[in-house]
Structures are given as C-alpha cells and as structure tokens.
Short mmCIF file of C-alpha atoms and ligand atoms in Angstrom, two decimals:
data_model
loop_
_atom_site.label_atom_id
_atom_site.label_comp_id
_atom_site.label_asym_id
_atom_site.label_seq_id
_atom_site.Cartn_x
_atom_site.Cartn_y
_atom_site.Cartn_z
CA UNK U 246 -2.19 17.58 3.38
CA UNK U 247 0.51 20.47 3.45
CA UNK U 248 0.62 22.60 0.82
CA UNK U 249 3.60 22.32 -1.65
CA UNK U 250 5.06 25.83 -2.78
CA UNK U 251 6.12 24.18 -6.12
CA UNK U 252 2.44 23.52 -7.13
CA UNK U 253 -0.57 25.03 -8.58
CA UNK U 254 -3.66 24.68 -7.03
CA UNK U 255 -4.54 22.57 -10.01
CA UNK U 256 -1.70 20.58 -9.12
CA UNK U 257 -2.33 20.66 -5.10
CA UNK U 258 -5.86 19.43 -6.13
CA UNK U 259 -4.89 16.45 -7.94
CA UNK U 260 -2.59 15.29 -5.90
CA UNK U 261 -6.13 15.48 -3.36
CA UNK U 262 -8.13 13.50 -5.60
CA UNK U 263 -7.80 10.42 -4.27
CA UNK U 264 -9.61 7.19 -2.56
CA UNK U 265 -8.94 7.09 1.59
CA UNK U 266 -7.85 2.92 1.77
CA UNK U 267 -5.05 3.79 4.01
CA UNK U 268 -6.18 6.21 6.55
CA UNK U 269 -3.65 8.21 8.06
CA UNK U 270 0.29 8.27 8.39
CA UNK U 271 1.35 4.32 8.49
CA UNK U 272 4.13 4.25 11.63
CA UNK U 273 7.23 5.65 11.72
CA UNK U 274 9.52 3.58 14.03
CA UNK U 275 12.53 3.28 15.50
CA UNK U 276 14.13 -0.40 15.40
CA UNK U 277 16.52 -0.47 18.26
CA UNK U 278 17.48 -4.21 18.55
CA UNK U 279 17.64 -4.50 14.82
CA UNK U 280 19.88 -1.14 14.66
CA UNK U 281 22.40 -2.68 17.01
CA UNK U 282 22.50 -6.02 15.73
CA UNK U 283 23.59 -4.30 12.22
CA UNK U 284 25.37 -1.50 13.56
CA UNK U 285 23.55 1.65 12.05
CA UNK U 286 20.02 3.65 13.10
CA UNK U 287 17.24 2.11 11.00
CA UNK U 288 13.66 3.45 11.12
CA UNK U 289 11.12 1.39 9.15
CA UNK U 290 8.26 2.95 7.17
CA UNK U 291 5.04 0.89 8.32
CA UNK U 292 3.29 0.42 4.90
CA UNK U 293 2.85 -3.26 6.09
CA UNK U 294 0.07 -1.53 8.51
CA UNK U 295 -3.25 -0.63 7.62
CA UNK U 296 -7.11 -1.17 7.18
CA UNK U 297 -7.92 -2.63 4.09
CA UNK U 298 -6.80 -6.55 3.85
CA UNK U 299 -3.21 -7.15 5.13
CA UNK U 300 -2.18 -4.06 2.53
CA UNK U 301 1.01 -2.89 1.48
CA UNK U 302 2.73 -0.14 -0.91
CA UNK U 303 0.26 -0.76 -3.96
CA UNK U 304 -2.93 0.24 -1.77
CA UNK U 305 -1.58 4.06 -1.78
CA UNK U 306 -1.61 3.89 -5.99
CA UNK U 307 -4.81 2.31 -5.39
CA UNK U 308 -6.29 5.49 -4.00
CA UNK U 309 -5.34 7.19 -6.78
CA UNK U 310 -6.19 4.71 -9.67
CA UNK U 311 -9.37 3.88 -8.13
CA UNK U 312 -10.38 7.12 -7.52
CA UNK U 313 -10.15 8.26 -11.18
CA UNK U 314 -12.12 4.07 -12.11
CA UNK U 315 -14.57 5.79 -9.95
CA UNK U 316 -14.56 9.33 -11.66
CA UNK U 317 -14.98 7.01 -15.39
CA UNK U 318 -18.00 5.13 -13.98
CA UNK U 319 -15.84 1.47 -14.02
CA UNK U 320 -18.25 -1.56 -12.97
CA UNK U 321 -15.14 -3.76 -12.97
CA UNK U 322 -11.49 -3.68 -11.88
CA UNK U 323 -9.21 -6.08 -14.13
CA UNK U 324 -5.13 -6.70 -13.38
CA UNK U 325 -2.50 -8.82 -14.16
CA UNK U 326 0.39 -9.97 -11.97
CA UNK U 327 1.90 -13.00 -11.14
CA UNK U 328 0.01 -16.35 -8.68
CA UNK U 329 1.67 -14.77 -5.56
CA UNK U 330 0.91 -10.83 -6.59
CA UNK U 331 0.12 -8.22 -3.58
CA UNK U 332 -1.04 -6.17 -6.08
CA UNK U 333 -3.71 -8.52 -7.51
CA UNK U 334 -4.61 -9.09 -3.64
CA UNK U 335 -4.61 -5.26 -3.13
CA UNK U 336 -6.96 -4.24 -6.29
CA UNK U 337 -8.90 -6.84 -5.02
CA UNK U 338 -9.62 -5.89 -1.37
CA UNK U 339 -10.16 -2.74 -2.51
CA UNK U 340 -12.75 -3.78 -5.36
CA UNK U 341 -14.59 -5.41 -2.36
CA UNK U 342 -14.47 -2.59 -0.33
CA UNK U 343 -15.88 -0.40 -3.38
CA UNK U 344 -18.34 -2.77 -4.53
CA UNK U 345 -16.79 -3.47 -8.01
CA UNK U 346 -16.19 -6.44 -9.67
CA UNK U 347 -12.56 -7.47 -9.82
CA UNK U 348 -11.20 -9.82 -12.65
CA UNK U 349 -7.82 -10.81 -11.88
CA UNK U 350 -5.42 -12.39 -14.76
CA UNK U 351 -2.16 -14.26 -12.89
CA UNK U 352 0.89 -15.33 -15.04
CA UNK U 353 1.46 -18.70 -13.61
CA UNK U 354 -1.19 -21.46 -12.04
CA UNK U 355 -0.85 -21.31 -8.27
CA UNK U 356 -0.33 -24.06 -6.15
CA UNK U 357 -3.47 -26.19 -5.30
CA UNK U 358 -4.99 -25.92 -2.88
CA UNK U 359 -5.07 -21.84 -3.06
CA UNK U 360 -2.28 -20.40 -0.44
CA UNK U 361 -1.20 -16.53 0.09
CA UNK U 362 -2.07 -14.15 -2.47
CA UNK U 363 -4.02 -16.56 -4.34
CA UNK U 364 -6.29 -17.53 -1.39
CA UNK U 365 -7.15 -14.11 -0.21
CA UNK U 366 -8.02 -12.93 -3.78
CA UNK U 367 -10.40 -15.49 -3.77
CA UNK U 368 -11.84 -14.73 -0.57
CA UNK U 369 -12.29 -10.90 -1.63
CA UNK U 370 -14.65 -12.30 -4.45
CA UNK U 371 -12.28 -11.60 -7.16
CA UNK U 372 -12.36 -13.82 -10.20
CA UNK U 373 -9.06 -15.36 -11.10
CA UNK U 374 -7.53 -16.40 -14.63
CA UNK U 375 -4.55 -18.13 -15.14
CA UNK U 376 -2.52 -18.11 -18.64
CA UNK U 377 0.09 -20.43 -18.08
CA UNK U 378 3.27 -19.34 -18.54
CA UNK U 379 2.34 -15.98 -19.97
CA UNK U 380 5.53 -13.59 -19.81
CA UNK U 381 4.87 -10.33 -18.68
CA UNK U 382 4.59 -8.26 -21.64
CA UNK U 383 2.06 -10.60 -22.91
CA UNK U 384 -0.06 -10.38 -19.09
CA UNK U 385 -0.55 -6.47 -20.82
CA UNK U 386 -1.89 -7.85 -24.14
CA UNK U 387 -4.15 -10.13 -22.37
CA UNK U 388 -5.31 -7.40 -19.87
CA UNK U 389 -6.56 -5.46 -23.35
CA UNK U 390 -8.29 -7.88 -24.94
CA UNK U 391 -9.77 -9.04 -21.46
CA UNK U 392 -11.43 -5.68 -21.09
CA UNK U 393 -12.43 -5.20 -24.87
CA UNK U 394 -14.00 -8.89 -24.28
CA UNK U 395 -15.73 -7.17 -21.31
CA UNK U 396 -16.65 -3.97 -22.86
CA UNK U 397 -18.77 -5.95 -25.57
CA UNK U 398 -20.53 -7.95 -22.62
CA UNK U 399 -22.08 -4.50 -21.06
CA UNK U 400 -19.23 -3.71 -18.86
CA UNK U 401 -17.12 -0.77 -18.03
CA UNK U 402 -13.90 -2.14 -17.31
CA UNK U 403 -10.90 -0.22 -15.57
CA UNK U 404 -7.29 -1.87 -16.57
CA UNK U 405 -5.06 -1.50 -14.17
CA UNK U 406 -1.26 -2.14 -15.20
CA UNK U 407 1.50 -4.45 -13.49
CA UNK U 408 1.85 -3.43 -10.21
CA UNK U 409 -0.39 0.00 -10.76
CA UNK U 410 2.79 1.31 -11.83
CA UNK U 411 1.40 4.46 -14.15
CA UNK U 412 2.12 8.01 -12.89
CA UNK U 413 -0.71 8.52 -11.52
CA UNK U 414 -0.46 5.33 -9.35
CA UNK U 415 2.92 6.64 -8.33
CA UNK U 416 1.19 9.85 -6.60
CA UNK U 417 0.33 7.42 -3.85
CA UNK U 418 3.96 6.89 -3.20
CA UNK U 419 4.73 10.94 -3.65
CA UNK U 420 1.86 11.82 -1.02
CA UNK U 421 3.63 9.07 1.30
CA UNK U 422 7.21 10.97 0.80
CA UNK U 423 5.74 13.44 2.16
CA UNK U 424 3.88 12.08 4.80
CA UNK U 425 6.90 10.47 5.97
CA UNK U 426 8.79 13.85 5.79
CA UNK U 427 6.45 15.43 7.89
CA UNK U 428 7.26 12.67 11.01
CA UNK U 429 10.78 12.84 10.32
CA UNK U 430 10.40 16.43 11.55
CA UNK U 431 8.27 15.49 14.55
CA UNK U 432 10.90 12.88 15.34
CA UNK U 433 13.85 15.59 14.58
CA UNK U 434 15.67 12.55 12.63
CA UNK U 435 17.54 13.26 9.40
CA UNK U 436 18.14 10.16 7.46
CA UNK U 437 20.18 9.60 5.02
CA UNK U 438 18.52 7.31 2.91
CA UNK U 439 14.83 5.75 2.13
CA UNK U 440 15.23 2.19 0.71
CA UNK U 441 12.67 -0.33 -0.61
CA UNK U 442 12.32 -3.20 -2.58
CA UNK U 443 11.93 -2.11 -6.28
CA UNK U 444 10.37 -3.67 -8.98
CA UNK U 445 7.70 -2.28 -11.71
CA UNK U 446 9.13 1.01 -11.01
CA UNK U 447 5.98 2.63 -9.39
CA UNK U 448 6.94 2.65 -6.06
CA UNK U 449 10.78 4.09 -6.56
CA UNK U 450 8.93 6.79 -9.05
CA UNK U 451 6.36 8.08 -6.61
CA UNK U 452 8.83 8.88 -3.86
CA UNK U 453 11.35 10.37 -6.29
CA UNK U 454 8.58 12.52 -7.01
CA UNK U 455 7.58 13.37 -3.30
CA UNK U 456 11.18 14.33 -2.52
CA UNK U 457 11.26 16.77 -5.55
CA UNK U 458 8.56 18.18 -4.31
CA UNK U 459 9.91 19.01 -1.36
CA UNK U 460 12.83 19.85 -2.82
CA UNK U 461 14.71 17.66 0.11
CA UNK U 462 14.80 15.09 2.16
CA UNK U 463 16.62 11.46 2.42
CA UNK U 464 18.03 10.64 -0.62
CA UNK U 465 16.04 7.03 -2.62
CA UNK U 466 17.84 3.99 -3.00
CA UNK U 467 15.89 0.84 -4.51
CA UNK U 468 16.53 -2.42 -3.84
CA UNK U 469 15.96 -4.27 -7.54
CA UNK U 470 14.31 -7.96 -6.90
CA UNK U 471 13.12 -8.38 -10.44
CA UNK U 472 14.79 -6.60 -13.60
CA UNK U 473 17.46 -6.71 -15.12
CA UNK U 474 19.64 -3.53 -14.60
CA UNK U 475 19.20 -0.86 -17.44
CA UNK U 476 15.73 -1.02 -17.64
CA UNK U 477 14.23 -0.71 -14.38
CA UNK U 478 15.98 2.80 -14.49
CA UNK U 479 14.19 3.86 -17.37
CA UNK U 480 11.04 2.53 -16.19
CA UNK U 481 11.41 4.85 -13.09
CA UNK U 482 12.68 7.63 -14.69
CA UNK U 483 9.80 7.57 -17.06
CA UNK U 484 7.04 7.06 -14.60
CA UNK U 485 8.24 9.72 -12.58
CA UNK U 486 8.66 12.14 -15.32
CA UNK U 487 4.87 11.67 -15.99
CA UNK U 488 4.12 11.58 -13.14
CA UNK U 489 5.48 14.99 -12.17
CA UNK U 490 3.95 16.31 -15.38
CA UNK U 491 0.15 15.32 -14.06
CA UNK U 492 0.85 17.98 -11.15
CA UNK U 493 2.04 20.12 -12.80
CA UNK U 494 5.95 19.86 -12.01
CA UNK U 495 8.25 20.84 -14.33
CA UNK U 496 11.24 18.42 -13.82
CA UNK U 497 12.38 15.19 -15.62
CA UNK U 498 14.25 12.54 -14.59
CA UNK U 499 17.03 10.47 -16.26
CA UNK U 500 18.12 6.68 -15.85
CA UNK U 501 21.26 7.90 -14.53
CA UNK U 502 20.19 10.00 -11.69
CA UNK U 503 17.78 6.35 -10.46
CA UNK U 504 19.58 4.84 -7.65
CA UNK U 505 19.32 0.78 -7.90
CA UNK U 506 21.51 -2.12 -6.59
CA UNK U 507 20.96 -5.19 -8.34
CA UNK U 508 22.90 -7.40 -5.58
CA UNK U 509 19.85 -9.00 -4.33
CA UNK U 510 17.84 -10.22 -7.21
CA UNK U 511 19.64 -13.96 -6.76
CA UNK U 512 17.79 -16.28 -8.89
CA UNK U 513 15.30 -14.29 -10.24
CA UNK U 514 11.97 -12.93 -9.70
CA UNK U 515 9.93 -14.68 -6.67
CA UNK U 516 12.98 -16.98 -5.92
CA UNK U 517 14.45 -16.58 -2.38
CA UNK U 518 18.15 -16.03 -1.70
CA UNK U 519 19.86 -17.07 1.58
CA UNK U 520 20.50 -12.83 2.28
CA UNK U 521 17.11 -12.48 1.83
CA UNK U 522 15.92 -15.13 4.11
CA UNK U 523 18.49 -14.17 6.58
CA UNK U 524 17.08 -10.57 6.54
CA UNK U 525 13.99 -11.96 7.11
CA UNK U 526 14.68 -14.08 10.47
CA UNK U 527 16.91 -11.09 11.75
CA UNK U 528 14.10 -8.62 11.77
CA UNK U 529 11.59 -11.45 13.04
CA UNK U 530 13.89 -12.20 15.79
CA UNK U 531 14.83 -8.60 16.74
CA UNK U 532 11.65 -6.95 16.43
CA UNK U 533 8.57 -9.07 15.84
CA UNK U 534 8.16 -7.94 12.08
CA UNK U 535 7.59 -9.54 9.21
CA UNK U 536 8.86 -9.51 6.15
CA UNK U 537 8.67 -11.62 2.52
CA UNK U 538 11.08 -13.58 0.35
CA UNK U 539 9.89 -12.30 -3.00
CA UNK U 540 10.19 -8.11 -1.98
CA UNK U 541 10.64 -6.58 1.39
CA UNK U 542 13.02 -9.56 2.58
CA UNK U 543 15.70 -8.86 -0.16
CA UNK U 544 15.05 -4.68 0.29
CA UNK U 545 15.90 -5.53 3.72
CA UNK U 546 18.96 -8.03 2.48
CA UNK U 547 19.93 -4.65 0.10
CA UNK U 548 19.70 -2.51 2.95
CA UNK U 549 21.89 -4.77 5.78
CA UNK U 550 24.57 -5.11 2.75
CA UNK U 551 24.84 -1.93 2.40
CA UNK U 552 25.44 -0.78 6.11
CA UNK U 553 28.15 -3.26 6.24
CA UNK U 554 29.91 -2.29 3.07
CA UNK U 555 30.11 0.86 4.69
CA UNK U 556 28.02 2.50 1.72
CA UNK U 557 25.30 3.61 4.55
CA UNK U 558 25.90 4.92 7.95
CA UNK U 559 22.47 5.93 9.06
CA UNK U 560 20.02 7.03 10.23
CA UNK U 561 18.22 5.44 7.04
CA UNK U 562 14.27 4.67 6.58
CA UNK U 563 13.62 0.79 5.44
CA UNK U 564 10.13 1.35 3.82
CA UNK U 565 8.53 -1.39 4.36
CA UNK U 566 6.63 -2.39 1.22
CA UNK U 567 4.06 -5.52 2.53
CA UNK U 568 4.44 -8.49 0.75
CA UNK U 569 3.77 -10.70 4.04
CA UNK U 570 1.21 -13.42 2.51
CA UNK U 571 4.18 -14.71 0.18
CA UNK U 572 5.35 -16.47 3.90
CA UNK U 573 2.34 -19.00 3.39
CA UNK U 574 3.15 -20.03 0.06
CA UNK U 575 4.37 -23.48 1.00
CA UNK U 576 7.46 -22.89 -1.22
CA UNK U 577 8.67 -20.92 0.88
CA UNK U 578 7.55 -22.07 4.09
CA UNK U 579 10.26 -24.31 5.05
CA UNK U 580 13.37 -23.36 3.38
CA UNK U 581 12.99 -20.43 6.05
CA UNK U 582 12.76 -22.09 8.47
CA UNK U 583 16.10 -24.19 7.56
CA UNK U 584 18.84 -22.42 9.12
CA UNK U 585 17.04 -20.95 12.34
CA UNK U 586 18.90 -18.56 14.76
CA UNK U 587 21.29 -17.86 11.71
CA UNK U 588 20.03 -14.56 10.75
C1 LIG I 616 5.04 -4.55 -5.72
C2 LIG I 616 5.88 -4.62 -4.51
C3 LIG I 616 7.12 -3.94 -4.42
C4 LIG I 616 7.71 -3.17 -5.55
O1 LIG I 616 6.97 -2.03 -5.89
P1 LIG I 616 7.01 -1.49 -7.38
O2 LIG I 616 6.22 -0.26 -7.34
O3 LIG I 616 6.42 -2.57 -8.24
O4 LIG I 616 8.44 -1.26 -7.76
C5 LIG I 616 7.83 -4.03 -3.25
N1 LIG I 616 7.36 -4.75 -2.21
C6 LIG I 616 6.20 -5.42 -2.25
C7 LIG I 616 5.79 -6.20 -1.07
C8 LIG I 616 5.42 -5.38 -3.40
O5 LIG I 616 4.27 -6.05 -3.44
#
C-alpha cells in the first residue's frame, strides 16, 4: 500500500496488519448505458467482486477483525445479524477459509427451507441460532453471554459486533478509500461523490476515514436503509473517531459533518420499496449487475434520486456494497419481478 504522510509508521503498520480475503483492487468501472439512462457519469465500486464466497463490503473489516481473532488465538468466530445477514454469510466464509469454528446468532427464524444468506451460512459449516424476535440491542447481549457460555466449554471465542462495525473493522473500508483513490488517478476521473448503502455505520466510517487520510478526494454520501436519522450519524461519527485514533490520526468527527439521506429507508429495515426495486431492474437491464432490495438496491434508489433532484451532477462512484443473495429470498423474488421493463 502507499504510504500516508499523515501517519506514523506505527500507524502505517496497523493499517498493514490485516487478513488478504479480498485480493487486490475490486473494479473500478465505468457504467455507460446506466449513465445515460439517468443522465450523469456513474462509476461503480466492484465490492460485489471477489474470492471468498459471493463477498461484499463486510469481507474488507473481516481482514482486519480476523486478523487481530487470529493474533488472540480465537478457536471460534461468533456474530449476530439478522436471517438474511451478508455479514453472518461473510464471517462465515471466512471462518471456513481460516479453519475456525463459526457460531452464528440471527434475529429472526428464516424461511424454511434455508434460502440466501441463510443457506450459504449453512453450507460454510457455520452453526446457526435463532432468538426469535430478538431486537438488536439484545442480538449484543446474547452475543456476550454466547461466548462466556463458550469460554467455560474450552473455547476461545472472538465476538464480532453487528455488521463488524468497530473501528478497527472500519480500516477495511479506509484501506479501500484509498485503493479506490489510487484508480481514480489512473482513470484521471474526479468524482464528486462516493455513495453507498449505510447502515451499522462501519462502512460510511471507514471511508470517512480513508478520505481524511488523504486529505481529499470525492466527498461521502450514505444512503440510510435502516436507522432512524440522528443516530446513525453518531454511530459514524463515533466509529470513525476511533477508528482514526487506532492509527494514530488526530481528527474527530461530529454527527453534523456525516452526510445521510434517509429518503430510501421505505418501510423499514429488509423491506423493499418500489425506488429500490426499480433501481434494481435499471442497472440489471443496462449493465448486467446485480443488486439487492435490503442495501445496494435502495443506495442505488438514493443515488438515481439524487441525480435527478439535481443535488448530484457527476462523475460520482456508486460503491457497490454486495448484498446479492437477498434476490433468492423468496420474499423478494417475485415482487421484482412485478413491474418488468419499468425500471
Ligand atoms: C452491511 C451492508 C451495508 C451497510 O454497511 P454498514 O457498514 O453496516 O453501514 C451495505 N450493503 C450491504 C450489501 C451490506 O451487507
């Protein structure tokens, strides 16, 4: 990696110290029938792309998380999330890849017989726990008594937080700031914006980080799909203030300076909304990519509604989060499919 002036080599070194599950850059690339169809130059950010299982933004905290499980001698991996969770998925591809044992504790029962998320975490060998109609704050109580329960049986168990979104996870996203920096150059684009789906906070806070320590670049505008606005900003804000702190940095971040547009939540968490689906079929039928109802559909929604209210010009960077196995949870499926050739 390049050398940041604003670091230490203490600070270069841990922002080094990490796991390889997504070797090299992911793609940088143009999306020329997509660009004209909504009237402004959009590049997406390929972190759909990849090695390890059909990965997505939480493998690059993975390297980092994982790498310090590894460091702490961890014989098992243990997360929460929801029945449809790329993370879950992610931590466990990457437990299988590492040889660890993965426990995996999901909010909500999935639908039977497994689908999505839920089917592949099974097929990476993880084991899967359902608490019905546990709300999120009490997935985290359940993740610590899950690994004290585990400690006692001989274990070493590494927790792993909704959506891996600690500072350190968030140096995954800060290393792919710059990374994408770096082929913005090569391309001799300067965009005006980066925007993703946002929703623990991790993702937003890593790449606020990378562009501060760069001390430039395309400005970050999350696309909220989950919280309520207010506290996703301080979530951010806080994760990238440690964050920044574990290298070394000296800067903080407040909730005000967190860009977030809370337009395309809908419904709620995991429920699709017409922009999103429309999003969805648009960049299927322009370009052959994929995106999901539940994240990088409604980022997309986020990013199309902003072009056209003129907020956006271009060029801007959709990064493109993963989230794809949420298209074969049935529920989904077919309300999709309902308005074809609309988007
Ligand atoms: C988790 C996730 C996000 C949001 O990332 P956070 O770091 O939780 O804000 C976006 N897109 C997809 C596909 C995700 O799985």
């Amino acid at each position: 990696m390049v050398a940041i002036e604003s670091l230490t080599s203490e600070g270069q070194a841990i922002l080094e110290a990490r796991i390889d599950l997504m070797p090299g850059p992911t793609p940088l690339e143009l999306l020329p029938r997509f660009s004209e169809a909504i009237g402004a130059e959009i590049w997406v950010k390929r972190d759909d792309v990849g090695s390890l299982g059909l990965v997505g933004n939480k493998v690059r905290k993975l390297e980092y998380l994982l790498a310090d499980a590894v460091r702490q001698g961890a014989s098992v991996l243990v997360t929460v999330g929801a029945a449809q969770s790329n993370h879950a998925r992610a931590t466990a591809s990457a437990a299988a890849k590492l040889g660890l044992r993965c426990v995996l504790i999901l909010s909500e029962t999935s639908t039977a017989p497994p689908s999505g998320n839920h089917l592949l975490d099974l097929l990476f060998g993880a084991e899967v726990e359902f608490v019905d109609g546990a709300s999120w704050d009490l997935l985290d109580a359940t993740l610590a008594e899950r690994c004290n329960e585990l400690e006692r049986g001989g274990e070493r168990p590494y927790a792993i937080p909704m959506g891996g979104s600690t500072p350190l996870g968030a140096l995954g996203l800060a290393r792919g700031y710059l990374e994408l920096g770096a082929q913005l150059a090569a391309q001799d684009v300067s965009a005006e914006a980066v925007i993703h789906a946002s929703s623990s906070g991790g993702t937003q806070a890593g790449l606020e980080l990378g562009r501060a320590l760069v001390g430039r670049g395309p400005a970050i505008r999350g696309i909220a799909v989950a919280k309520s606005p207010g506290i996703l900003e301080d979530d951010v804000a806080a994760i990238a203030t440690g964050a920044a702190a574990l290298v070394g940095l000296p800067r903080s971040w407040s909730a005000e300076e967190v860009i977030l547009d809370y337009a395309q939540v809908g419904p709620g968490y995991g429920l699709p909304t017409p922009a999103g689906e429309a999003a969805i079929r648009l960049l299927a039928h322009t370009e052959g990519i994929l995106t999901d109802p539940v994240y990088s559909g409604k980022g997309l929604a986020g990013l199309i509604d902003q072009v056209h209210r003129g907020l956006l010009h271009g060029p801007v960077v959709f990064w493109h989060t993963g989230g794809t196995p949420a298209l074969f949870d049935p529920i989904h499926g077919a309300a999709l499919l309902e308005a074809p050739g609309s988007g």
